[in-house]
XYZ file of C-alpha atoms in Angstrom:
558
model
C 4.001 -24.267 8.588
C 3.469 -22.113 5.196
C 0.483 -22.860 2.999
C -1.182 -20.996 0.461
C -4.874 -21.012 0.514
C -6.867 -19.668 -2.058
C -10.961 -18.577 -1.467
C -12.876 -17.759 -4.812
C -16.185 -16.886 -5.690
C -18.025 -14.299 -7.507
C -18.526 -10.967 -6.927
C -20.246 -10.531 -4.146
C -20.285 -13.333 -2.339
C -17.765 -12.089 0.501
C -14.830 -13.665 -0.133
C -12.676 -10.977 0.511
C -14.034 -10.437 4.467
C -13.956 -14.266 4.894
C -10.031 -13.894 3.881
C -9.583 -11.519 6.357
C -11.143 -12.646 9.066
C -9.354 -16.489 8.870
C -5.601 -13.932 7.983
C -6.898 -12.590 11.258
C -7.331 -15.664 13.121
C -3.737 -16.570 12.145
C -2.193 -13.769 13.297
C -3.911 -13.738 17.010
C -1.708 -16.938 17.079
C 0.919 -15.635 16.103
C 2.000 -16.394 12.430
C 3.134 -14.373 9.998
C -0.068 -13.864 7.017
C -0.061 -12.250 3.596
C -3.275 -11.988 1.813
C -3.733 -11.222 -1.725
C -6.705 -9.340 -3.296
C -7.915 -10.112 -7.100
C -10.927 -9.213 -8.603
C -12.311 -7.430 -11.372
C -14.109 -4.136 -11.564
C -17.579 -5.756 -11.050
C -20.162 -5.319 -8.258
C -21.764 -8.963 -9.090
C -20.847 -11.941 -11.089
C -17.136 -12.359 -12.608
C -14.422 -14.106 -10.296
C -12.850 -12.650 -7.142
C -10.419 -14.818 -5.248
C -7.946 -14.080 -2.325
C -5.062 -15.860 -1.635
C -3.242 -16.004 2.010
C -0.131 -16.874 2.595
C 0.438 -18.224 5.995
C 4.194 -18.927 7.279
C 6.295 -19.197 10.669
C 8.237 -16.634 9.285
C 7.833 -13.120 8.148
C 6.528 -13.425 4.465
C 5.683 -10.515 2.333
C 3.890 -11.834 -0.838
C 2.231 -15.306 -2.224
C 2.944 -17.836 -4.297
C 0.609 -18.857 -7.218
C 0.615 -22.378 -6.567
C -2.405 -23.709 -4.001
C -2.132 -25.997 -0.608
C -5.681 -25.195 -0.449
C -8.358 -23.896 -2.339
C -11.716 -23.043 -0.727
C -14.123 -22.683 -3.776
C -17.636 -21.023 -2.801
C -18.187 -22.100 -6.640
C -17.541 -24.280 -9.470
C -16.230 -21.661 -11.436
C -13.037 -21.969 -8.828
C -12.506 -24.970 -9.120
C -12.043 -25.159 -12.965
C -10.135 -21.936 -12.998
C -7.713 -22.815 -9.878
C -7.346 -26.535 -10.124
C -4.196 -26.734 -12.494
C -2.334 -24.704 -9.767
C -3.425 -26.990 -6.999
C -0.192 -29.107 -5.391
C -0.181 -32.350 -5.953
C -1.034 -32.395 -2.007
C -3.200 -30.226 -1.472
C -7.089 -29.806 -1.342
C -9.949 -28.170 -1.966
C -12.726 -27.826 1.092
C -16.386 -26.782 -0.481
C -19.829 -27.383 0.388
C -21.684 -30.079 -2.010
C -24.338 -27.357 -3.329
C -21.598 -25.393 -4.660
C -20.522 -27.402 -7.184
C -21.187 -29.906 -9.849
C -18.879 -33.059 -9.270
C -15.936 -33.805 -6.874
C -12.561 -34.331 -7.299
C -11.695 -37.612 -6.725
C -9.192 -37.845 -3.988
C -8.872 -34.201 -3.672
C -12.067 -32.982 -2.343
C -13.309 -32.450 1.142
C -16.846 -31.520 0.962
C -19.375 -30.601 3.285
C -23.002 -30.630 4.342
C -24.633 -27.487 5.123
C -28.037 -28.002 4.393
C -29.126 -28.730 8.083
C -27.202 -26.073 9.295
C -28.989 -23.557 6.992
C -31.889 -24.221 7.698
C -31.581 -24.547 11.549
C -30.671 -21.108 11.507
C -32.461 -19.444 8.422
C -28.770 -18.600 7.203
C -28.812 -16.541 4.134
C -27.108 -18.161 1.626
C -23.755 -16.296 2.388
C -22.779 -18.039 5.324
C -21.992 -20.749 3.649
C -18.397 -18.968 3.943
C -18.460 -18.823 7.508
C -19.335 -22.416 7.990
C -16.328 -23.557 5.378
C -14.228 -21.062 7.477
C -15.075 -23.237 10.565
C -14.426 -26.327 8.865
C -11.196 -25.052 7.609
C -10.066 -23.830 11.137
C -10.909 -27.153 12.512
C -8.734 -28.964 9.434
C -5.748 -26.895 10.218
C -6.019 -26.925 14.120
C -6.822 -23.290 15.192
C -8.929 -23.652 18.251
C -12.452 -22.149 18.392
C -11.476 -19.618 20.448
C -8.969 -17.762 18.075
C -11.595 -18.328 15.180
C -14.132 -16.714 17.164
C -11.865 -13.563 17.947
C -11.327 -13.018 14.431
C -14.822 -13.109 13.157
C -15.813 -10.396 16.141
C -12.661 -8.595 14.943
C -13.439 -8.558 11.555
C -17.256 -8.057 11.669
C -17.669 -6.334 15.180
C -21.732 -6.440 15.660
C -22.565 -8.491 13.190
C -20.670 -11.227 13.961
C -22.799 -13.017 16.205
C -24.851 -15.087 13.557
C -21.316 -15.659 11.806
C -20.135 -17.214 15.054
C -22.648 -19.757 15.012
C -22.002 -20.439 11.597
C -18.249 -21.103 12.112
C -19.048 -23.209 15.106
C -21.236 -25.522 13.385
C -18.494 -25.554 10.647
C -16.319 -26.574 12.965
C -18.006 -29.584 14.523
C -18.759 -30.700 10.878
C -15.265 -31.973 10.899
C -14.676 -34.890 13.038
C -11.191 -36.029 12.031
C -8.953 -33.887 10.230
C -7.248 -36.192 7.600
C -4.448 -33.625 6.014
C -1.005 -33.271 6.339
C 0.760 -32.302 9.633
C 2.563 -29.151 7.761
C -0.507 -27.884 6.528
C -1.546 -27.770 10.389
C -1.261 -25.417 13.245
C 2.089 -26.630 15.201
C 2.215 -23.842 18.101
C -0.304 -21.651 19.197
C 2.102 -18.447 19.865
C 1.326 -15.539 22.060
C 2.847 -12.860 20.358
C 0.148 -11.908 17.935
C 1.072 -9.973 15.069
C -0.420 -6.744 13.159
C -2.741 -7.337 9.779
C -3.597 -4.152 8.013
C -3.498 -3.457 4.569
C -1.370 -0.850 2.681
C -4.014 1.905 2.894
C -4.836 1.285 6.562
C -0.837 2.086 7.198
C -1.263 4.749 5.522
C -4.207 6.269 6.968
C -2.843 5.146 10.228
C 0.506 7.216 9.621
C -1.755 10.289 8.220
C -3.414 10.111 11.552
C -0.027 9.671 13.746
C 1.102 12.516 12.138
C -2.048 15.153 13.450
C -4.187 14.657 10.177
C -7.023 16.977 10.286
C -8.293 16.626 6.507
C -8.218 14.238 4.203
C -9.975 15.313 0.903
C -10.796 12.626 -2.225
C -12.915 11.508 -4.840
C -13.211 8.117 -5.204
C -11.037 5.923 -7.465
C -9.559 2.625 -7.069
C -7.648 1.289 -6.141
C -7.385 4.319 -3.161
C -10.928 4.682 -2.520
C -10.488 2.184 0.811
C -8.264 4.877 2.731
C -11.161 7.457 2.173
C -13.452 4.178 3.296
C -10.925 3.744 6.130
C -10.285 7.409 7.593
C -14.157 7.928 7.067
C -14.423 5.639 9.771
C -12.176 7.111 12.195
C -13.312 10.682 11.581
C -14.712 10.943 15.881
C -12.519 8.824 17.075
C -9.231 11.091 15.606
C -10.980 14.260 15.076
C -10.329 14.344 11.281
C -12.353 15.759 8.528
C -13.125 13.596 5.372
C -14.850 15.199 2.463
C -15.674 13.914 -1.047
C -15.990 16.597 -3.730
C -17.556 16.414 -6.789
C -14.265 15.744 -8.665
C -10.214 15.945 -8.185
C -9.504 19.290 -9.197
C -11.918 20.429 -6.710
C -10.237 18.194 -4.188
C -6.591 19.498 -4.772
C -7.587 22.731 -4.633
C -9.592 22.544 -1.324
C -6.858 20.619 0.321
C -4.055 23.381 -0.337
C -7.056 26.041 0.904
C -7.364 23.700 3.852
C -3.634 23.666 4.256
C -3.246 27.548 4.099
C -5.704 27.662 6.905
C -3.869 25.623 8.996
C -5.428 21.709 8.676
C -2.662 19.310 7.975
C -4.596 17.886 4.690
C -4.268 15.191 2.390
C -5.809 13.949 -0.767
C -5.983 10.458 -2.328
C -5.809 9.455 -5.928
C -5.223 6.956 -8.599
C -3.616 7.853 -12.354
C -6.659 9.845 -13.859
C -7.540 11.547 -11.068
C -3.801 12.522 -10.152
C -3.563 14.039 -13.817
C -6.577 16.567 -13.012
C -4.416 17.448 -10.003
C -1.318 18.563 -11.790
C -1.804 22.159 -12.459
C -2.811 22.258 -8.821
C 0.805 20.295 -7.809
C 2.204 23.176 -9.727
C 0.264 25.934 -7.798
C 1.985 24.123 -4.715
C 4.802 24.574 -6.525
C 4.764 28.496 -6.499
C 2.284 29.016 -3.147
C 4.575 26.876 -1.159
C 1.742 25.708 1.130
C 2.617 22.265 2.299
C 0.578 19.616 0.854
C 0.483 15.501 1.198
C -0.701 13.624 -1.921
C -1.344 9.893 -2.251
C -0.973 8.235 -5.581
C -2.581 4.548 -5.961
C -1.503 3.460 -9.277
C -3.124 1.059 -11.385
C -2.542 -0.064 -15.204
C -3.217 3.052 -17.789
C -3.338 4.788 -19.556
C -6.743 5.994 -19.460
C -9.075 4.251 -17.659
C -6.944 1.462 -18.002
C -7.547 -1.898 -15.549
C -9.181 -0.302 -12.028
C -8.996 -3.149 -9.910
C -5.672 -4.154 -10.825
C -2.320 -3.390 -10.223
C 0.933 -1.125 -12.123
C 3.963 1.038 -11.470
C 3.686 2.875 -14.450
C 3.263 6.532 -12.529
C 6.433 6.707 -11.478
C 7.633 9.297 -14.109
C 4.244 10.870 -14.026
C 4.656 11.649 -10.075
C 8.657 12.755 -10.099
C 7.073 15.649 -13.029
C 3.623 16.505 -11.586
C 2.999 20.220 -12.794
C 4.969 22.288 -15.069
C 8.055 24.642 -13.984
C 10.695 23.892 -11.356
C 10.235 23.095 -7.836
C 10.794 20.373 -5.436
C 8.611 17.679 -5.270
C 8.779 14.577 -3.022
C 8.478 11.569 -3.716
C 7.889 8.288 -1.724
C 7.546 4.648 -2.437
C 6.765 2.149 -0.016
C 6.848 -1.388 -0.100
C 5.066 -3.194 2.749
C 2.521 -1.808 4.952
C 5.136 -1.109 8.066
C 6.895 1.497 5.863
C 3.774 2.933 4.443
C 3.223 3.870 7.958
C 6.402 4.980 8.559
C 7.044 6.913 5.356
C 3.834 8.373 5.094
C 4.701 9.871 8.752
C 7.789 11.242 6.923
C 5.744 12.027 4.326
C 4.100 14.435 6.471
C 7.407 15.763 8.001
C 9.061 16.889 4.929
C 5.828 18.451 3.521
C 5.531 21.198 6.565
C 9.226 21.381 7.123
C 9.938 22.608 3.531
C 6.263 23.582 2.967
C 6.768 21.079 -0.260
C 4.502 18.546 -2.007
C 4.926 14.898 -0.666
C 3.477 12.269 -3.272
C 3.178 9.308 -1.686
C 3.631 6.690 -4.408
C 1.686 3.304 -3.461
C -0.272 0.615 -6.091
C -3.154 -1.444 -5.718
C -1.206 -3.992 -4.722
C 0.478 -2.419 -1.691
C -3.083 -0.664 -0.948
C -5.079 -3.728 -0.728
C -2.997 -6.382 0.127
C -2.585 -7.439 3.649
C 0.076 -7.187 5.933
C 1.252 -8.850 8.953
C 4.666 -8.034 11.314
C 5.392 -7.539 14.745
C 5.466 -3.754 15.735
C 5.313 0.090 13.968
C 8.625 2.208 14.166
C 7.022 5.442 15.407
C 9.344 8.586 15.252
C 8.393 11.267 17.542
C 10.588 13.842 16.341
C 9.469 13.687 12.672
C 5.808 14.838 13.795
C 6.155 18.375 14.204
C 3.744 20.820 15.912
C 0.967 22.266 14.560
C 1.441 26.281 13.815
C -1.259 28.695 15.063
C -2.424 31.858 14.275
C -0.634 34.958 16.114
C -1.578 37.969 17.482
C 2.053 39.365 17.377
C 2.595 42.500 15.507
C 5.271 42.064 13.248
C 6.380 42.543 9.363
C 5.876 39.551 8.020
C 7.357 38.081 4.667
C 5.401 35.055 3.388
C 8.287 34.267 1.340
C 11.474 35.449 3.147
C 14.263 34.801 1.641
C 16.299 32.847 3.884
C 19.714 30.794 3.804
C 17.942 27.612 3.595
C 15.490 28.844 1.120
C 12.840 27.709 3.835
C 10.193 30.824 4.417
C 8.775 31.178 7.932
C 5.308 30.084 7.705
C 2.040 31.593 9.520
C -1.698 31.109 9.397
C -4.630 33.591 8.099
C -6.108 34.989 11.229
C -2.504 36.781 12.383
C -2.108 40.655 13.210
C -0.582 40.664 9.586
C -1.466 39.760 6.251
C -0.417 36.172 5.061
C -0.549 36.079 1.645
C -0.765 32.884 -0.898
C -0.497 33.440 -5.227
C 0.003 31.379 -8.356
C 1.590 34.332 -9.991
C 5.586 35.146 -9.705
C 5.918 37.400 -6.512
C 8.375 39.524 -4.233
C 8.768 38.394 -0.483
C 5.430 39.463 0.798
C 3.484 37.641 -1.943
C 2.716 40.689 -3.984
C 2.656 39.669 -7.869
C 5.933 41.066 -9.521
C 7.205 40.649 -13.188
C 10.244 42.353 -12.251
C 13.805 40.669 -13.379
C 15.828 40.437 -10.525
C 12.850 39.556 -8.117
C 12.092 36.694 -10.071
C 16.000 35.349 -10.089
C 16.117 35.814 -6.798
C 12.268 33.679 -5.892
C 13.729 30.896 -8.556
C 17.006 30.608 -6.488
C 14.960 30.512 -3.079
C 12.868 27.932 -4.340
C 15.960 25.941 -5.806
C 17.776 26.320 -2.427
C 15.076 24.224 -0.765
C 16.336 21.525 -3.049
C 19.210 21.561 -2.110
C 18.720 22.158 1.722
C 16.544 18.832 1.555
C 19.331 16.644 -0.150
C 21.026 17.396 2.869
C 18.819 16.667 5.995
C 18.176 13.434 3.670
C 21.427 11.825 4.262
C 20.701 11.654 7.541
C 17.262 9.590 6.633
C 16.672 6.069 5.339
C 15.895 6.849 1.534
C 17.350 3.293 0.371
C 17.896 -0.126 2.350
C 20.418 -2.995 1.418
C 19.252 -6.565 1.952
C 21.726 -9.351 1.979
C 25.361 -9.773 1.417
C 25.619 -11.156 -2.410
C 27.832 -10.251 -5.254
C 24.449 -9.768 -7.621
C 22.440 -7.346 -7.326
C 18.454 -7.257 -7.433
C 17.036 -3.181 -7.387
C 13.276 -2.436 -6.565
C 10.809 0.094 -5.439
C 7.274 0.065 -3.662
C 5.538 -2.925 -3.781
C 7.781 -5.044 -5.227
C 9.584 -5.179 -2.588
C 7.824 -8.085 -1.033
C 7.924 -11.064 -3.691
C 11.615 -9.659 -3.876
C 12.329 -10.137 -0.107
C 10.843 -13.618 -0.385
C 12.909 -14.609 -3.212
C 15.964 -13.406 -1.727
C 15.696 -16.525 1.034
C 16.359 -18.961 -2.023
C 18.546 -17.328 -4.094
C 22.378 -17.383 -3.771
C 24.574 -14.785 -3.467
C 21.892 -12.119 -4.093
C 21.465 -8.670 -2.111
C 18.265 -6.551 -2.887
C 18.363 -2.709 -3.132
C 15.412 -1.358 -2.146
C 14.946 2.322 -3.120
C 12.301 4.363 -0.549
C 12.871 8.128 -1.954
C 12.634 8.767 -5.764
C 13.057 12.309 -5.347
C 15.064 13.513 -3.709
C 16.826 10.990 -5.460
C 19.812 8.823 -3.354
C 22.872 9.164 -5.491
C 25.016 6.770 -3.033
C 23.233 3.829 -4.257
C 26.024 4.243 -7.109
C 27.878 2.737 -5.375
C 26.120 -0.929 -4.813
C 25.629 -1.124 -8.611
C 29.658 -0.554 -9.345
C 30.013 -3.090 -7.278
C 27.602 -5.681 -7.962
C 28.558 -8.534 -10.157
C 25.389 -9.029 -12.342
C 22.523 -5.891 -11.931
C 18.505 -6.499 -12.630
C 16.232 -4.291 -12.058
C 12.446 -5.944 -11.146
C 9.423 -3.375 -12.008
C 6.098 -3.963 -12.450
C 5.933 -2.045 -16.014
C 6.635 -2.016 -19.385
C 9.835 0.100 -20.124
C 11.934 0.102 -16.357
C 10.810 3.121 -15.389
C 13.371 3.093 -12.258
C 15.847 2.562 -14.929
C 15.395 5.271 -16.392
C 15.585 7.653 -13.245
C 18.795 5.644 -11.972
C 20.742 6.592 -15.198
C 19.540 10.066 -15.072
C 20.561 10.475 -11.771
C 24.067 8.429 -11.100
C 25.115 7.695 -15.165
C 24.676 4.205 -15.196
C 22.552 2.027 -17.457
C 21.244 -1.136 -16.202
C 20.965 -4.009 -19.262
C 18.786 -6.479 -17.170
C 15.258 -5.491 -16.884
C 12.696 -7.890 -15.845
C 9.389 -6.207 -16.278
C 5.399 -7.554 -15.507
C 2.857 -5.358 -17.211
C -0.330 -7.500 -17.225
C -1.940 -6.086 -13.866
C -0.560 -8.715 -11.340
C 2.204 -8.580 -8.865
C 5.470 -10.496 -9.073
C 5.354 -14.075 -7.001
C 9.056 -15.170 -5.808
C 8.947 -18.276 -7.784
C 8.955 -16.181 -10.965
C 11.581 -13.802 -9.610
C 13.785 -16.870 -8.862
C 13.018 -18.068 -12.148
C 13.956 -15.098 -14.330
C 17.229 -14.071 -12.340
C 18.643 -17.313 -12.391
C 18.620 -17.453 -16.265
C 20.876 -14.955 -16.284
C 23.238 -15.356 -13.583
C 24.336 -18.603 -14.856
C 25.037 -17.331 -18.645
């Protein structure tokens, strides 16, 4: 089985929930689901769709071509149809729209059903969910689960609707690869990006998370909000993001393991705060959602134009780290890292996601959790002692300790000596420089030891990508010969070994989702090598593998 359905409607008309909830009823039984967000920045009206892609194997992405399409409206219909296969169909209720589709249309009767039950008109979805779990042979029972998991509560009106849905279809009529073959029992995981990633904040002993909202990472404030008594984690919204930035590395300095969460704008009011990191050295996690700028640019769509913009957050030199995730298993995993680095070298870590990895929705089979990259929380001490906030040190890593010691802990933006005391002095300054630099190169070290880069495949060309990309990538690897795929994880820290793939490769491309190959760019500043092909998206969507396949092959077989 692997079908791509596609649900539209307008803006508020819950498409995005009913996605979810049938992803979810896939992945109880076991198959691997992707699901795809679009919509733009509207509350009501305009066109939303989603788009899951539903596989026996592990997918990571969608294809823009449609085995299904469930329109909720005409509008659907007449945008979607040219992308519909030549087998597929679309499943709607007769109200919704104006005329049929001769030979492609399965339409339904909800009239009696509404009124039976006073439905508002809304659950139309949830009856067209039924009908379409009955088409493609996912027993009641799974499509029940996944309306309770999706809607808790409230979802015992919804499960009448997708019952009577259900038993609206009497014989399924479609093909036998568009249906359910197996019902599996190893379900799989379906979260999105920013759930990871609030789920690896949490792993790693989150106590604050800190934001103002901004898509597209205003659903991990939504998210953590919601697991603030369960975790015992803080979440605050302040009036704007310099307030934010500046609370979190307070928060920090008193001992909270703290967080904030951003897009482009907001991350740019954060800068002379990333540089105050910079010189206070109080460990501090930052995650960047980018989205098409400059400026206000697209909200609700997606970019990786930041990437330039995060590696040189806040004037003068100091280390910052930098992340990029592609799926929502490593932004679990990386964020957790994340985390790790951060106290270790009391350092910024920017985590560097996109709308796409935020909102899209990931399944697989199980989280990598590493124990020994959570470390344990400091605590104020009552030990007498002559304490140096900024000891100089071999490593150029300063024993930290919390506000509320028998000794003063101190924390400046200015230049300082050891103890934190502001000093213009010559040789002090050399010698704070060098002990910040040090950390650099302390961390370059431990690094090698860490997955900063991962190799797919065994080809003689060579496909490079970072963060989200990674997923149409992975899925256009399965059809492309002699192709490997270089996935980079760390940006800074940079990994210089990945030199040596791209000496060796045959034909090179970089895939970004910008305008000028920003990863370019960095790779020839850091290793000395240019990279000539470049294929670049810039108009807010994500790469699909067929276009991938498409573009590469064009040049492999000049």
């Amino acid at each position: 089985m692997d079908i791509n359905i596609l649900i539209g409607a307008e803006a508020g008309k819950g498409t995005a929930r009913t996605s979810l909830m049938i992803g979810k009823a896939f992945a109880l039984i076991g198959y691997y689901v992707f699901n795809y967000r679009d919509y733009p920045s509207l509350i009501k009206g305009g066109h939303n769709f989603n788009v899951l892609h539903i596989s026996d194997e592990q997918i990571y992405s969608h294809e823009n071509e449609y085995d299904i399409i469930l329109a909720l409206d005409q509008k659907t219909i007449e945008k979607h149809l040219k992308n519909l296969k030549k087998d597929g169909f679309i499943l709607t209720e007769r109200s919704l729209i104006k005329s049929e589709i001769k030979n492609k249309t399965i339409s339904i009767d909800a009239s009696e059903i509404m009124k039976k039950h006073s439905f508002q008109e809304i659950m139309i979805n949830n009856i067209l969910a039924g009908s379409l779990f009955k088409l493609l042979g996912i027993p009641l029972e799974f499509a029940l689960k996944a309306a309770e998991k999706e809607f808790g509560e409230k979802s015992d009106k919804i499960k009448i609707a997708i019952t009577e849905g259900y038993n609206l279809i009497k014989e399924p009529k479609i093909k036998e690869t568009q249906k359910v073959n197996k019902i599996k029992r190893n379900k799989k995981y379906f979260i999105s990006g920013n759930e990871a990633i609030g789920l690896g904040a949490i792993a790693s002993g989150l106590d604050l998370y800190i934001a103002y909202p901004m898509t597209p990472a205003s659903p991990l404030m939504h998210f953590l909000a919601l697991q603030q008594k369960k975790h015992n984690i803080f979440v605050v919204q302040l009036e704007d993001e310099i307030a934010c930035i500046n609370a979190a590395i307070a928060g920090s300095y008193a001992g909270a393991r703290t967080m904030v969460g951003t897009s482009g704008g907001g991350f740019a009011l954060m800068t002379e705060a990333i540089s105050l990191q910079g010189m206070n050295e109080i460990p501090l996690v930052v995650y960047l959602a980018q989205r098409p700028g400059p400026s206000t640019g697209i909200p609700t769509y997606t970019s990786q134009g930041d990437l330039k913009f995060a590696l040189n957050a806040g004037h003068g030199e100091f280390l910052r780290i930098v992340v990029a995730p592609g799926d929502a298993k490593e932004a679990f995993e990386k964020t957790i890292e994340a985390f790790y680095l951060s106290e270790k070298y009391r350092a910024v870590s920017i985590i560097l996601g996109d709308k796409h990895l935020g909102e899209s929705t990931y399944s697989f089979d199980s989280f990598k959790l590493d124990s020994s990259k959570i470390l344990e929380k400091i605590k104020p001490t009552n030990k007498k002692m002559d304490y140096k906030s900024y000891l100089i040190t071999e490593n150029g890593i300063s024993p930290r300790a919390l506000p509320g010691s028998n000794f003063v802990v101190r924390a400046t933006s200015y230049e300082h000596d050891e103890y934190g005391i502001t000093t213009e002095d010559p040789e002090i300054i050399k010698k704070m420089v060098n002990k910040r630099m040090k950390k650099m190169e302390t961390i370059k070290k431990e690094m090698k030891k860490m997955e900063t880069f991962k190799v797919y495949g065994k080809g003689k060309n060579l496909i490079i990508g970072w963060g989200s990309t990674k997923g149409a990538i992975i899925d256009a690897l399965k059809k492309l010969e002699d192709f490997r795929f270089l996935q980079i994880y760390y940006l800074s820290p940079f990994p210089n070994e990945i030199k040596k793939y791209i000496e060796n490769a045959k034909n090179v491309f970089i895939i970004e989702n910008n305008a000028t190959s920003l990863l370019s760019n960095v790779i020839a500043e850091n290793v000395g090598i240019k990279i000539e092909n470049k294929i670049l998206k810039y108009d807010g969507r994500p790469f699909t593998p067929k276009e991938i396949i498409r573009e590469v092959e064009k040049v492999a077989k000049k």
